[in-house]
Structure formats: C-alpha cells, structure tokens
Coordinates of C-alpha atoms and ligand atoms in Angstrom, one line a residue:
M225 CA -15.4 3.6 15.4
S226 CA -16.2 4.2 19.0
V227 CA -14.4 2.7 21.9
E228 CA -17.4 0.8 22.8
D229 CA -18.0 -0.9 19.5
K230 CA -15.6 -4.0 20.0
P231 CA -13.2 -5.5 22.5
L232 CA -10.1 -3.1 22.8
N233 CA -7.0 -4.0 21.3
F234 CA -3.9 -4.1 23.7
L235 CA -2.9 -0.4 22.8
E236 CA -6.5 0.9 23.4
Q237 CA -6.3 -0.8 26.8
I238 CA -3.3 0.9 27.8
I239 CA -4.5 4.3 26.8
K240 CA -7.8 3.9 28.0
K241 CA -6.2 3.3 31.5
D242 CA -3.7 5.9 31.1
L243 CA -6.6 8.5 30.5
E244 CA -8.4 7.2 33.4
E245 CA -5.7 7.4 35.5
G246 CA -4.8 10.9 34.5
V247 CA -1.3 9.8 33.5
H248 CA -2.2 11.7 30.2
Q249 CA -4.8 14.3 29.7
Q250 CA -4.8 13.7 25.7
V251 CA -3.5 10.9 23.9
V252 CA -0.8 12.1 21.2
T253 CA 0.7 9.7 18.6
R254 CA 2.6 10.1 15.4
F255 CA 3.3 8.3 12.3
P256 CA 6.9 8.8 11.4
P257 CA 7.8 7.8 7.8
E258 CA 11.5 7.9 6.6
P259 CA 11.0 9.7 3.2
N260 CA 13.4 7.1 1.5
G261 CA 10.6 5.6 -0.3
Y262 CA 6.7 5.4 -1.2
L263 CA 4.6 3.9 1.7
H264 CA 3.3 0.5 1.7
I265 CA 0.6 -1.7 3.0
G266 CA 2.5 -2.4 6.0
H267 CA 2.7 1.6 6.6
A268 CA -0.8 1.5 6.0
K269 CA -1.7 -0.3 9.1
A270 CA 0.8 1.9 11.0
I271 CA -1.4 4.7 9.5
C272 CA -4.6 3.2 10.5
L273 CA -3.3 2.5 14.1
N274 CA -1.6 5.6 15.0
F275 CA -4.6 8.0 13.4
G276 CA -7.0 5.6 14.3
L277 CA -6.0 5.6 18.2
A278 CA -6.0 9.6 18.0
E279 CA -9.3 9.4 16.6
T280 CA -10.7 6.9 19.3
F281 CA -9.5 8.9 22.0
E282 CA -9.7 12.5 20.7
G283 CA -6.4 12.7 20.5
A284 CA -3.9 14.0 17.9
C285 CA -1.7 12.2 15.4
N286 CA 1.4 13.9 14.2
L287 CA 3.0 13.4 10.8
R288 CA 6.7 13.3 11.3
F289 CA 9.2 12.6 8.8
D290 CA 12.0 10.8 10.1
D291 CA 14.7 12.5 7.8
T292 CA 17.7 11.6 9.7
N293 CA 19.7 10.1 6.8
P294 CA 20.4 12.4 3.9
A295 CA 21.9 9.5 1.8
K296 CA 18.4 7.9 0.6
E297 CA 16.0 10.6 1.4
E298 CA 14.1 12.7 -1.5
M299 CA 11.4 15.7 -1.4
A300 CA 9.8 13.4 -3.7
Y301 CA 9.0 10.9 -1.4
V302 CA 8.0 13.2 1.4
E303 CA 5.1 14.7 -1.2
A304 CA 4.2 11.3 -2.0
I305 CA 3.8 10.2 1.5
K306 CA 1.7 13.4 2.4
S307 CA -0.8 12.5 -0.6
D308 CA -0.8 8.9 0.5
V309 CA -1.9 9.8 3.9
E310 CA -4.6 12.2 3.0
W311 CA -5.8 9.8 0.6
L312 CA -6.3 7.2 3.2
G313 CA -8.4 9.9 4.8
F314 CA -6.6 11.0 7.8
K315 CA -5.5 14.4 8.9
W316 CA -2.3 15.1 10.9
S317 CA -2.2 17.7 13.8
G318 CA -0.8 21.1 13.0
E319 CA 2.0 21.4 10.7
I320 CA 4.0 18.6 9.4
R321 CA 6.7 17.8 11.6
Y322 CA 10.4 17.0 10.2
A323 CA 13.1 15.4 12.3
S324 CA 15.7 17.8 10.8
R325 CA 14.2 20.7 12.5
Y326 CA 15.2 19.5 15.5
F327 CA 18.7 19.1 14.8
D328 CA 19.8 22.0 17.1
T329 CA 18.3 20.5 20.0
L330 CA 19.5 17.5 19.5
Y331 CA 23.0 18.8 19.6
Q332 CA 22.5 20.7 22.6
W333 CA 21.4 17.2 24.2
A334 CA 24.4 15.4 22.8
Q335 CA 26.5 18.3 24.3
H336 CA 24.7 17.9 27.4
L337 CA 25.2 14.1 27.8
I338 CA 29.0 14.7 27.2
R339 CA 29.1 17.3 29.9
E340 CA 27.3 14.9 32.4
G341 CA 29.8 12.3 31.4
N342 CA 27.4 10.2 29.5
A343 CA 28.8 10.7 26.1
Y344 CA 32.3 10.7 24.4
V345 CA 33.8 11.0 20.8
C346 CA 35.6 7.8 20.1
D347 CA 38.1 7.4 17.3
L348 CA 37.4 3.5 17.0
T349 CA 37.4 2.7 13.1
A350 CA 33.9 0.7 12.2
D351 CA 36.0 -2.7 12.3
Q352 CA 37.4 -2.0 15.5
A353 CA 34.3 -0.8 16.9
R354 CA 32.6 -4.0 16.2
E355 CA 35.5 -6.0 17.7
Y356 CA 35.0 -4.1 20.9
R357 CA 31.3 -4.4 20.9
G358 CA 31.6 -8.1 21.8
T359 CA 28.8 -10.6 21.0
L360 CA 25.4 -11.8 22.2
T361 CA 27.6 -14.4 24.4
D362 CA 30.6 -12.2 25.4
A363 CA 30.8 -9.0 27.1
G364 CA 32.2 -6.2 25.1
R365 CA 35.3 -3.9 25.8
N366 CA 35.6 -0.2 26.6
S367 CA 36.8 1.9 24.1
P368 CA 40.0 3.5 24.7
Y369 CA 38.5 6.7 24.2
R370 CA 35.7 6.3 26.5
D371 CA 37.3 8.5 29.2
R372 CA 38.3 11.2 27.2
P373 CA 38.0 14.7 29.3
A374 CA 34.2 16.2 28.4
E375 CA 36.1 19.3 27.2
E376 CA 38.1 17.4 24.3
S377 CA 35.0 15.6 23.5
L378 CA 33.1 18.7 23.2
D379 CA 35.6 20.3 21.1
L380 CA 35.8 17.1 18.8
L381 CA 32.0 17.1 18.1
E382 CA 32.1 20.8 17.2
R383 CA 34.8 19.9 14.7
M384 CA 33.0 17.0 13.6
K385 CA 30.1 19.0 12.9
N386 CA 32.0 21.3 11.0
G387 CA 33.3 18.9 8.7
E388 CA 37.0 18.6 10.0
F389 CA 37.1 15.0 10.0
D390 CA 36.5 12.2 7.5
E391 CA 33.5 10.0 7.5
G392 CA 33.9 7.3 9.6
S393 CA 37.0 8.5 11.5
K394 CA 35.0 9.6 14.6
A395 CA 31.8 8.8 16.3
L396 CA 29.8 10.0 19.1
R397 CA 29.0 7.5 21.4
A398 CA 26.7 7.4 24.7
K399 CA 28.6 5.9 27.6
I400 CA 26.5 3.1 29.2
D401 CA 27.5 -0.4 29.7
M402 CA 29.7 -2.3 27.4
A403 CA 29.1 -5.4 29.4
S404 CA 25.1 -5.2 28.9
G405 CA 23.2 -8.2 27.9
N406 CA 21.4 -6.0 25.6
I407 CA 24.0 -5.3 22.9
N408 CA 21.9 -1.9 22.2
L409 CA 23.3 -0.6 25.3
R410 CA 26.8 -1.2 24.9
D411 CA 28.0 2.4 23.8
P412 CA 25.6 3.0 21.1
I413 CA 26.1 5.5 18.6
L414 CA 24.6 9.0 18.7
Y415 CA 26.1 10.7 15.8
R416 CA 28.1 9.8 12.8
I417 CA 30.2 12.0 10.2
R418 CA 28.3 12.3 7.0
K419 CA 29.2 14.5 4.5
Q420 CA 25.9 14.6 2.5
A421 CA 23.6 17.3 1.6
H422 CA 20.2 17.1 3.3
H423 CA 16.8 17.9 1.4
Q424 CA 15.7 20.0 4.2
T425 CA 19.1 21.4 5.9
G426 CA 21.3 21.6 2.9
T427 CA 25.2 21.5 3.7
E428 CA 24.7 22.9 7.0
W429 CA 25.5 19.6 9.1
C430 CA 28.5 17.1 8.5
I431 CA 27.1 14.8 11.3
Y432 CA 23.8 13.3 11.7
P433 CA 21.8 11.6 14.4
T434 CA 21.5 7.9 14.3
Y435 CA 17.6 6.8 14.6
D436 CA 18.0 5.7 18.5
F437 CA 19.5 9.1 19.5
A438 CA 16.7 11.2 17.7
H439 CA 13.7 9.2 17.7
G440 CA 12.5 8.9 21.3
Q441 CA 13.8 12.8 21.6
E442 CA 11.6 14.1 18.7
D443 CA 8.9 12.0 20.3
A444 CA 9.4 14.2 23.6
I445 CA 9.7 17.4 22.0
E446 CA 6.3 16.5 20.2
G447 CA 4.7 15.9 23.6
V448 CA 3.9 12.6 22.0
T449 CA 2.5 10.4 24.8
H450 CA 2.4 6.9 23.1
S451 CA 5.4 6.2 20.6
I452 CA 4.2 3.0 18.6
C453 CA 6.5 1.2 16.8
T454 CA 7.2 -2.5 15.3
L455 CA 8.5 -5.3 17.1
E456 CA 11.9 -5.1 16.1
F457 CA 12.5 -2.1 18.3
A458 CA 11.7 -3.9 21.3
D459 CA 15.2 -4.4 22.1
H460 CA 15.9 -0.7 21.7
R461 CA 13.2 0.3 24.3
P462 CA 15.8 0.5 27.2
L463 CA 17.7 2.8 25.2
Y464 CA 14.9 4.7 24.4
D465 CA 14.2 5.2 27.9
W466 CA 17.8 5.6 28.7
F467 CA 17.7 8.9 26.7
I468 CA 14.7 10.0 28.0
Q469 CA 15.9 9.7 31.5
H470 CA 19.2 11.3 31.0
L471 CA 18.3 14.6 28.8
P472 CA 16.5 17.5 29.7
V473 CA 13.6 16.6 27.8
P474 CA 10.2 18.6 28.3
T475 CA 7.7 15.5 28.1
K476 CA 8.3 11.8 28.8
P477 CA 6.8 9.6 26.2
K478 CA 6.9 5.9 25.9
Q479 CA 7.4 3.4 23.4
Y480 CA 5.0 0.5 22.9
E481 CA 5.4 -2.5 20.3
F482 CA 3.4 -4.3 18.1
G483 CA 3.5 -7.1 15.2
R484 CA 4.2 -5.7 11.6
L485 CA 2.3 -6.6 8.8
N486 CA 3.5 -9.1 6.3
L487 CA 1.3 -10.2 3.5
N488 CA 1.7 -13.4 1.4
Y489 CA 2.7 -13.2 -2.0
T490 CA 4.0 -9.9 -1.5
V491 CA 7.2 -8.1 -0.3
T492 CA 6.9 -5.0 2.2
S493 CA 10.5 -3.7 2.3
K494 CA 11.5 -0.5 0.9
R495 CA 14.7 -1.6 -0.1
K496 CA 13.1 -4.5 -2.2
L497 CA 10.1 -2.4 -3.9
K498 CA 12.8 0.1 -4.7
Q499 CA 14.8 -2.5 -6.3
L500 CA 11.8 -3.6 -8.5
V501 CA 11.2 0.3 -9.8
D502 CA 14.9 0.7 -10.2
E503 CA 15.4 -2.1 -12.2
K504 CA 12.2 -1.7 -13.9
H505 CA 10.4 -4.9 -13.1
V506 CA 7.2 -2.8 -12.8
D507 CA 6.0 0.5 -14.1
G508 CA 7.3 2.7 -11.1
W509 CA 6.1 3.1 -7.5
D510 CA 2.7 3.3 -8.3
D511 CA 2.4 0.3 -10.6
P512 CA -1.1 -1.4 -9.9
R513 CA 1.0 -4.5 -9.1
M514 CA 2.8 -2.7 -6.3
P515 CA 1.9 -3.3 -2.9
T516 CA 2.4 0.7 -2.4
V517 CA -0.2 2.7 -1.5
A518 CA -0.1 4.7 -4.6
G519 CA 0.0 1.4 -6.3
F520 CA -3.4 0.3 -4.7
R521 CA -4.9 3.5 -5.7
R522 CA -4.1 3.2 -9.1
R523 CA -5.2 -0.3 -9.1
G524 CA -8.8 0.9 -7.9
Y525 CA -8.9 0.1 -4.2
T526 CA -10.4 2.5 -2.1
P527 CA -9.3 4.1 1.2
A528 CA -12.3 2.5 2.8
S529 CA -11.4 -1.1 1.7
I530 CA -7.8 -0.5 2.9
R531 CA -9.0 0.7 6.3
K532 CA -11.1 -2.2 6.7
F533 CA -8.8 -4.4 5.9
C534 CA -6.3 -3.0 8.7
D535 CA -9.3 -2.9 11.0
M536 CA -9.8 -6.9 10.1
I537 CA -6.4 -7.8 11.0
G538 CA -6.3 -6.0 14.1
V539 CA -3.3 -5.4 16.3
T540 CA -1.1 -8.1 17.9
K541 CA 2.0 -8.3 19.9
S542 CA 3.6 -10.8 17.6
D543 CA 4.5 -10.9 13.8
G544 CA 2.3 -13.1 11.5
V545 CA 1.8 -13.5 7.7
V546 CA -1.8 -12.3 6.6
D547 CA -3.5 -13.8 3.2
V548 CA -3.4 -11.1 0.7
A549 CA -7.1 -13.0 -0.1
M550 CA -8.3 -11.0 3.1
L551 CA -7.1 -7.6 1.3
E552 CA -8.6 -8.7 -1.8
H553 CA -12.0 -9.6 0.1
A554 CA -11.8 -6.1 1.4
I555 CA -11.7 -4.5 -2.0
R556 CA -14.1 -7.1 -3.5
D557 CA -16.9 -6.7 -0.5
D558 CA -16.4 -2.6 -1.0
L559 CA -16.7 -2.6 -4.8
D560 CA -19.5 -5.1 -5.0
K561 CA -21.7 -2.7 -2.7
N562 CA -20.7 0.3 -4.3
A563 CA -19.4 0.3 -7.9
P564 CA -21.7 0.9 -10.5
R565 CA -22.1 -1.9 -13.2
A566 CA -21.4 -1.6 -16.8
M567 CA -21.0 -4.2 -19.7
C568 CA -17.5 -4.7 -21.4
V569 CA -16.6 -7.3 -24.0
L570 CA -13.0 -8.0 -23.4
H571 CA -12.4 -9.9 -26.7
P572 CA -15.2 -8.8 -29.3
L573 CA -17.1 -11.0 -31.7
K574 CA -19.6 -9.3 -33.9
V575 CA -23.1 -10.7 -33.9
V576 CA -25.4 -9.7 -36.7
L577 CA -29.2 -9.8 -36.0
T578 CA -30.7 -10.9 -39.2
N579 CA -34.3 -10.1 -38.2
Y580 CA -33.5 -6.6 -36.6
D581 CA -33.9 -3.7 -39.3
A582 CA -30.4 -2.0 -40.0
Q583 CA -32.0 1.5 -39.3
K584 CA -33.7 0.8 -36.3
V585 CA -32.2 1.8 -32.6
E586 CA -33.9 1.0 -29.4
L587 CA -32.6 2.6 -26.3
L588 CA -32.8 0.2 -23.5
T589 CA -32.2 1.0 -19.6
A590 CA -30.1 -0.8 -17.1
P591 CA -29.8 -0.5 -13.4
G592 CA -26.7 1.5 -12.0
H593 CA -26.5 -1.3 -9.6
P594 CA -28.7 -4.4 -8.5
N595 CA -29.7 -2.6 -5.4
R596 CA -28.5 0.7 -5.1
D597 CA -31.6 2.8 -6.3
D598 CA -29.4 6.1 -5.7
L599 CA -26.9 5.1 -8.6
P600 CA -28.1 6.5 -12.1
T601 CA -29.6 4.1 -14.6
R602 CA -27.9 3.5 -17.8
E603 CA -28.9 3.8 -21.3
L604 CA -27.9 1.0 -23.3
P605 CA -28.3 1.6 -27.5
F606 CA -29.5 -1.7 -29.4
G607 CA -28.9 -2.3 -32.8
R608 CA -28.7 -4.7 -35.6
E609 CA -24.8 -5.3 -34.8
L610 CA -23.6 -6.4 -31.3
Y611 CA -20.5 -7.6 -29.7
I612 CA -20.2 -10.1 -27.7
D613 CA -17.1 -12.1 -26.1
V614 CA -15.4 -14.7 -28.3
E615 CA -15.8 -16.9 -25.2
D616 CA -19.5 -16.7 -25.2
F617 CA -19.9 -18.3 -28.5
R618 CA -19.3 -21.9 -29.9
E619 CA -20.6 -23.5 -32.5
E620 CA -21.4 -26.4 -30.6
A621 CA -21.4 -27.3 -27.1
N622 CA -22.3 -29.6 -24.4
K623 CA -25.2 -28.9 -21.9
K624 CA -22.7 -27.4 -19.2
Y625 CA -22.0 -24.5 -21.6
K626 CA -24.7 -22.1 -21.0
R627 CA -23.9 -19.4 -23.7
L628 CA -24.4 -18.8 -27.4
V629 CA -24.3 -22.0 -29.3
I630 CA -25.6 -22.3 -33.2
G631 CA -29.4 -23.6 -32.6
K632 CA -29.5 -22.5 -29.1
R633 CA -30.7 -19.3 -27.2
V634 CA -29.1 -17.2 -24.7
R635 CA -30.4 -14.2 -22.9
L636 CA -28.4 -10.8 -23.7
R637 CA -28.1 -9.0 -20.2
N638 CA -30.7 -6.2 -20.0
A639 CA -32.2 -7.1 -23.5
Y640 CA -33.3 -9.4 -26.1
I641 CA -32.8 -13.5 -25.9
I642 CA -31.4 -14.2 -29.4
E643 CA -30.9 -17.5 -31.1
A644 CA -27.7 -18.4 -33.0
D645 CA -27.9 -19.4 -36.9
E646 CA -24.7 -19.6 -38.4
A647 CA -20.9 -18.9 -37.9
I648 CA -19.1 -16.8 -40.5
K649 CA -15.6 -17.4 -41.1
N650 CA -12.9 -16.2 -43.1
D651 CA -10.6 -18.1 -45.8
A652 CA -8.5 -19.4 -42.7
G653 CA -11.6 -20.7 -41.1
D654 CA -11.8 -18.3 -38.3
I655 CA -15.2 -17.2 -36.9
I656 CA -15.5 -13.7 -37.7
A657 CA -19.1 -12.9 -37.1
V658 CA -22.1 -14.8 -35.6
H659 CA -25.6 -14.7 -37.4
A660 CA -28.3 -14.8 -35.0
R661 CA -31.9 -13.5 -34.3
I662 CA -33.8 -11.7 -31.7
I663 CA -36.8 -13.5 -30.4
E664 CA -39.5 -10.9 -30.2
N665 CA -41.0 -9.4 -27.1
T666 CA -38.5 -10.9 -24.7
V667 CA -36.9 -7.8 -23.3
G668 CA -38.1 -8.2 -19.6
N669 CA -40.1 -11.2 -20.8
D670 CA -39.9 -14.9 -21.2
P671 CA -40.3 -15.9 -25.1
A672 CA -44.1 -16.7 -26.1
D673 CA -43.0 -20.0 -27.2
G674 CA -41.9 -21.2 -23.9
I675 CA -38.5 -21.9 -25.0
K676 CA -36.3 -20.1 -22.4
A677 CA -32.5 -19.2 -22.7
K678 CA -30.1 -20.8 -20.2
G679 CA -27.6 -18.5 -19.7
V680 CA -27.1 -14.7 -19.7
I681 CA -24.1 -13.0 -21.4
Q682 CA -23.1 -9.2 -21.9
W683 CA -23.0 -7.5 -25.3
V684 CA -21.9 -3.9 -26.7
A685 CA -23.8 -2.1 -29.4
A686 CA -21.3 -2.1 -32.2
H687 CA -22.7 1.4 -33.6
D688 CA -22.3 3.2 -30.4
C689 CA -19.9 1.9 -27.8
A690 CA -16.6 2.9 -26.2
E691 CA -13.4 1.3 -27.1
F692 CA -10.4 0.9 -24.8
T693 CA -7.4 -1.1 -23.4
V694 CA -7.5 -3.0 -20.4
N695 CA -4.8 -4.1 -18.2
L696 CA -5.3 -7.2 -16.4
Y697 CA -3.3 -7.7 -13.3
D698 CA -2.6 -10.4 -11.4
R699 CA -0.3 -11.0 -8.5
L700 CA 3.1 -9.9 -8.6
F701 CA 4.8 -13.0 -7.3
T702 CA 4.0 -17.0 -7.8
E703 CA 5.4 -17.8 -4.6
A704 CA 3.4 -17.2 -1.3
S705 CA 6.9 -16.2 0.5
P706 CA 8.8 -14.7 -1.9
D707 CA 11.6 -13.2 -0.1
S708 CA 11.9 -15.6 3.1
G709 CA 14.7 -17.4 4.2
G710 CA 17.3 -15.1 1.9
K711 CA 15.5 -16.4 -1.2
D712 CA 15.8 -14.0 -4.3
F713 CA 12.0 -12.5 -4.7
L714 CA 13.1 -11.4 -8.0
E715 CA 12.8 -15.2 -9.3
S716 CA 9.3 -15.6 -8.3
I717 CA 8.0 -12.5 -10.4
N718 CA 4.8 -13.7 -12.1
P719 CA 5.6 -13.5 -15.8
E720 CA 1.8 -13.2 -16.3
S721 CA 1.3 -10.4 -13.5
L722 CA 0.2 -8.0 -16.5
T723 CA -2.0 -9.0 -19.5
I724 CA -2.4 -5.9 -21.9
V725 CA -6.0 -6.3 -23.9
A726 CA -6.5 -3.7 -26.5
N727 CA -9.5 -3.2 -28.5
C728 CA -11.9 -3.8 -26.1
K729 CA -15.5 -2.6 -26.4
G730 CA -17.6 -1.3 -23.7
E731 CA -21.3 0.6 -23.2
K732 CA -20.9 4.1 -24.0
G733 CA -21.3 5.3 -20.7
L734 CA -17.8 4.4 -20.0
L735 CA -16.3 7.3 -22.5
Q736 CA -17.4 9.4 -19.4
A737 CA -15.7 7.4 -16.8
C738 CA -13.6 9.7 -14.8
L739 CA -10.1 9.0 -13.8
G740 CA -9.8 6.4 -10.9
E741 CA -13.7 5.8 -10.8
G742 CA -14.4 1.8 -10.4
Y743 CA -16.9 -0.1 -12.1
Q744 CA -18.1 -3.9 -12.0
F745 CA -17.7 -4.9 -15.4
E746 CA -20.3 -7.6 -15.2
R747 CA -19.4 -11.3 -15.5
E748 CA -15.6 -9.9 -15.8
G749 CA -14.7 -8.3 -12.7
Y750 CA -13.9 -4.9 -11.3
F751 CA -12.2 -2.3 -13.0
C752 CA -11.2 1.5 -12.7
R753 CA -10.1 4.1 -15.2
D754 CA -6.3 4.3 -15.1
T755 CA -4.9 7.6 -13.7
G756 CA -1.5 6.8 -15.3
S757 CA -2.8 7.6 -19.2
T758 CA -4.7 10.1 -21.1
A759 CA -6.2 7.5 -23.4
L760 CA -9.1 5.6 -22.2
V761 CA -7.8 2.6 -20.2
F762 CA -9.1 0.5 -17.3
N763 CA -7.1 -1.4 -14.9
R764 CA -8.5 -4.7 -13.5
T765 CA -8.7 -4.3 -9.8
I766 CA -9.8 -7.7 -8.9
G767 CA -11.6 -10.5 -10.5
L768 CA -15.1 -11.4 -9.2
R769 CA -14.0 -14.3 -7.5
D770 CA -10.9 -15.6 -6.0
S771 CA -9.1 -17.8 -8.7
W772 CA -6.1 -18.3 -6.5
A773 CA -8.6 -20.2 -4.0
K774 CA -9.8 -22.5 -6.6
M775 CA -6.3 -23.2 -8.0
D776 CA -4.9 -24.2 -4.4
Q777 CA -7.9 -26.8 -4.2
K778 CA -7.0 -28.5 -7.3
Ligands
ATP955 P1 10.7 -0.7 5.5 O1 11.1 -1.8 6.2 O2 9.6 -1.0 4.6 O3 11.7 0.2 5.0 P2 10.5 1.1 7.7 O4 10.1 0.6 8.9 O5 11.9 1.4 7.6 O6 10.0 0.1 6.6 P3 9.7 3.7 8.0 O7 9.5 4.5 7.2 O8 10.8 3.6 9.1 O9 9.9 2.1 7.2 O10 8.0 3.4 8.6 C1 7.6 4.2 9.3 C2 6.4 3.6 10.2 O11 5.8 2.5 9.6 C3 7.3 3.0 11.5 O12 6.5 3.2 12.5 C4 7.2 1.5 11.4 O13 7.2 0.9 12.3 C5 5.8 1.4 10.5 N1 5.7 0.1 9.6 C6 6.9 -0.2 8.6 N2 6.3 -1.1 7.9 C7 5.4 -1.9 8.8 C8 4.8 -3.0 8.4 N3 5.1 -4.0 7.7 N4 4.0 -3.3 9.3 C9 3.5 -2.3 10.2 N5 4.2 -1.3 10.4 C10 5.2 -1.0 9.6
MG956 MG1 12.7 2.7 9.4

C-alpha cells in the first residue's frame, strides 16, 4: 500500500506529520505480544497495524516478547507467535527482542528512581495497599513506608531481588501522587516478588517488573517512536510519560491508543481461548474453529485474506464489534478468485450408466478455474459407474428441484447429460444405486432431441477417484456476543460446530493435494487439505454463500 492510495487513518496522519516536521527521521513501531497464548485475530489487527505503518513509511517494526510475567509464559508460545507473524507475511526488524533482556537496565532504572526520591519499597500487604489506594471518588492515603530513606529502599530492593523475602511481603512503588484523579498514578507498583523460574532468565530473578514499569522503557531502549496499544491503556499514558520523564532513557517514545478488534460470534481473550483448549472444547490452539492465527491457517484462510480484512475494518479511536461475516467475506472473495476447482461428493450415491460400455473409459477435461487460464486444467476419467451426491437424486420431485429425477435429465458438470430410469433399493427400501443412461454427444453440446437438462450436478468416477474425510466447520458459538455482560461463553458453544463426514469421494487429482492447499469443491464450498493429519482429510474453510445471513432473515 502506498500513502497516496486512500485517506490516512489517524495514526498515519500523526506519523506523516512527525516525519515532515523532522520530529523523527524514521518511524519505529513494535508488536509486543506476551508469550502466554497463541495469537488471535485481534493480534492480527495489531500486527497488520504496526508492521503496516513501518512498511508504509519505510520504517522498522520490532517483534518484542513482553515476557515480564514468568507464571504464564512458555517457549512454545514464543515459537508459535514467531511463525504466525511470518505466515502473515511480515518481517521484523533485526533480532527478536525480549523484555527480559532488559531486566538489568530496568533494575538500574528502578535504583535511579529510588536515589532521586521517586520510588520506595513498601511493606503493605496487597489488602492494605488496596485500602490505602482509595477509590475513584476518594483520594488515597500515603503508605507509611513512603518516606523510608533511599538507602534503606535500595538495600531492601537488592534483598527482594536475591529472594530474601516472601512473595507479597514487599513491593517497589513509584512515589507520584496518592491523591491523583488517575488511580494509575497513585504510587503504582514497579516490582513484585515472584519466586518463579522464567523461560529466558531461569532462576536469576526473584522480582519481576510490572507492565507499566517495563513497557515504555523497553520502547525507549529500542528507539521505538510510536508505541501503539489498545484503548484500555489510555489511562496509563500519564504514567508512561512520567517514567520517560524521570528516567535517563536514551529516546523518548510516545504512546498512542486505538480501538481493539472485537468480532461477533467469537471470543478474543487469550484466557478464554486457553480455557477452550485446556478443557478440550476444541482440539488445541490450532483447531480450525479457533479465532487464532494458527486456527485460521489450518482452516484454510490465507494470509492475504486476513490482511485484507484488517485493512477493511480500518483503525479507529473507539472500540466496536465487527461482524464476523466481513472476515468470511474476505476469505471467500480470495478463494473465489484463486482457489482451483474440484468436484467432490460428500454423501456418495452410485449411478450405473446402463448404456455405457463397462470396459470404456473416457478422459474428459475441465478448467482449473473458470477465469484463471494460469491454473492447470483437470483430467476427469469417465466410466460406467459414477458417484453423485445423495441430495442430488429423487425418485420424484416438483419443478423447483433441478437435479436428477426418474424420467428426467440433468447435466453432469464438465461431462454428459444423463437421464434416470430406475432407483435400485435394498431389502430395507433404501436407495443404493440409480440406473441411468447417458445422452450421446452431449459433452459440451446440447442434446440432439432438444430436451435440455435443467440443472448441473457434480460427480466422480467410481473406478478412479480419491476417498477422504471432510470436516465441516461452523461457527464455534451460536450467540453473537458469547461473553458479554458476564455471560458464561461455554454455554453458547455450538454443538454442531464440527461435523465429520467420512468416505467422501472426490476427483482423483485431490490425491495430490498438498497440506494446506485450498480448493473450491464445486457446489459445496471452499476446502483445504488438513495439515493436522497424515490421512487425506479436507477442512471446510467456508461455505459458498453466507448461510447465517439467510437464517437471520427468516
Ligand atoms: P488478550 O486480551 O487476548 O490476552 P493481550 O492484550 O493481553 O490480549 P498481548 O500479548 O499483550 O495480549 O497483546 C499484544 C498486542 O496485541 C498488544 O499491543 C495489544 O494491544 C494487541 N491486541 C491484543 N488484543 C487485541 C485486539 N482484540 N485488537 C487489537 N489489538 C489487540
Ligand atoms: Mg496484554
């Protein structure tokens, strides 16, 4: 995207101005995930935004793991996040950064604040501290430890670091203003005691910095110019600025906030997504029903579709709920333009062509895509026995039903017109096959007798086809806002979010499908080869049309 293409969003305007006025020579942004879960679609928006701004203005974007909380973080998440960012098509500037690599500097800066009379070690318990903090309407009260001599705080901090005190017994706090209207400025905590090993620093530290004390300083160390975060941090901005002002930081970053992405029929909270995984409501973080980047990838979404979606929803200064149909539109549009076509029969019913020689096989061809000459054409073997979908045959039907009916004609896509004669049934009366005839010379032609077929159905040659399982995915939640207003989101899990259909038949080219490769199964939807199984399994990415919109209209 170039800057001239479309109106600038508010962040682009700010950056453009800063560059024009020489406030910065180069823009530097960062994407700062905490490695405590997989990335979800909200993160994808933050990624597109931060990396996108760097691309647009020829700057740099860092990938920084905000790993200041050892309790919930894991290396496995670090690896998953890296591959998700790469898959989305973005390249971070230089090495991967870790907040934990700055622990020494942050510690020195904490000592600096103490020496300058701007921080102190406080011995209030969590309950006491809460009571002293006051409320939105009442000012807080100063901690009795607030005027502790700097030497004493320095000594206590050192001993906290070395593990001499119990968790919760002491904390380092900034000395700002217990009467501030902004509660974040009421002597916020900078360091807590946590006797936990960290995935990067091992057991070296017994204290860990808070988000507030770490984030802006990390930005300053890396020379980030525009530190972009979601709106809930707006109230923290004065604190962000306070640290930058009171510390000997090498650069002076600024924080800007944008509205987080919320999607209907979706939860985007790592804690809740983790619960879905831990309680096995889904099959892992990359279950194709999960709104994680890994889930979308396995479902068959393309990086381009996710980037397009993030572009479509834009960047605003207020939170809103986006219709998930927009995301579905983005992938449907992408696959419609790019996915090769194939025929697949989900519920096979055998058709025997009684006037077609049992020994004969014809090789018919079909385009790879109706308007993409660059995609290779398909070879379709045609023989006496075929499969069509159970849904595409009825013994009798009214005029609206334009598929195969006894005594009527239908066109087999890319092949002959056939006419049905008889339904063959088992003892229980179930239809197990259909006897039909081809109408001669109708491949690519209308029948000589002028009796045309009303509809077109897909088919697969019985003697030479692929057999596979299909996972039909639907939305994970039946409610538009599964977790709003304190609702238990588990209660609206869609019991039909996954339907497994075994023994599907597809054209034989599908035997060669690569893992993750997407197709349009004609008349059925968009599917991709599942990366999670060695057997031939296809996941439905999305239907051909929005079936939910139709339901809403009813
Ligand atoms: P969650 O609430 O799911 O735990 P988080 O904000 O705690 O998300 P982080 O790993 O801290 O997760 O997020 C990394 C970056 O992604 C942050 O800059 C955050 O603002 C951004 N981000 C997270 N969720 C969203 C969202 N729904 N929309 C836009 N940006 C988001
Ligand atoms: Mg966070």
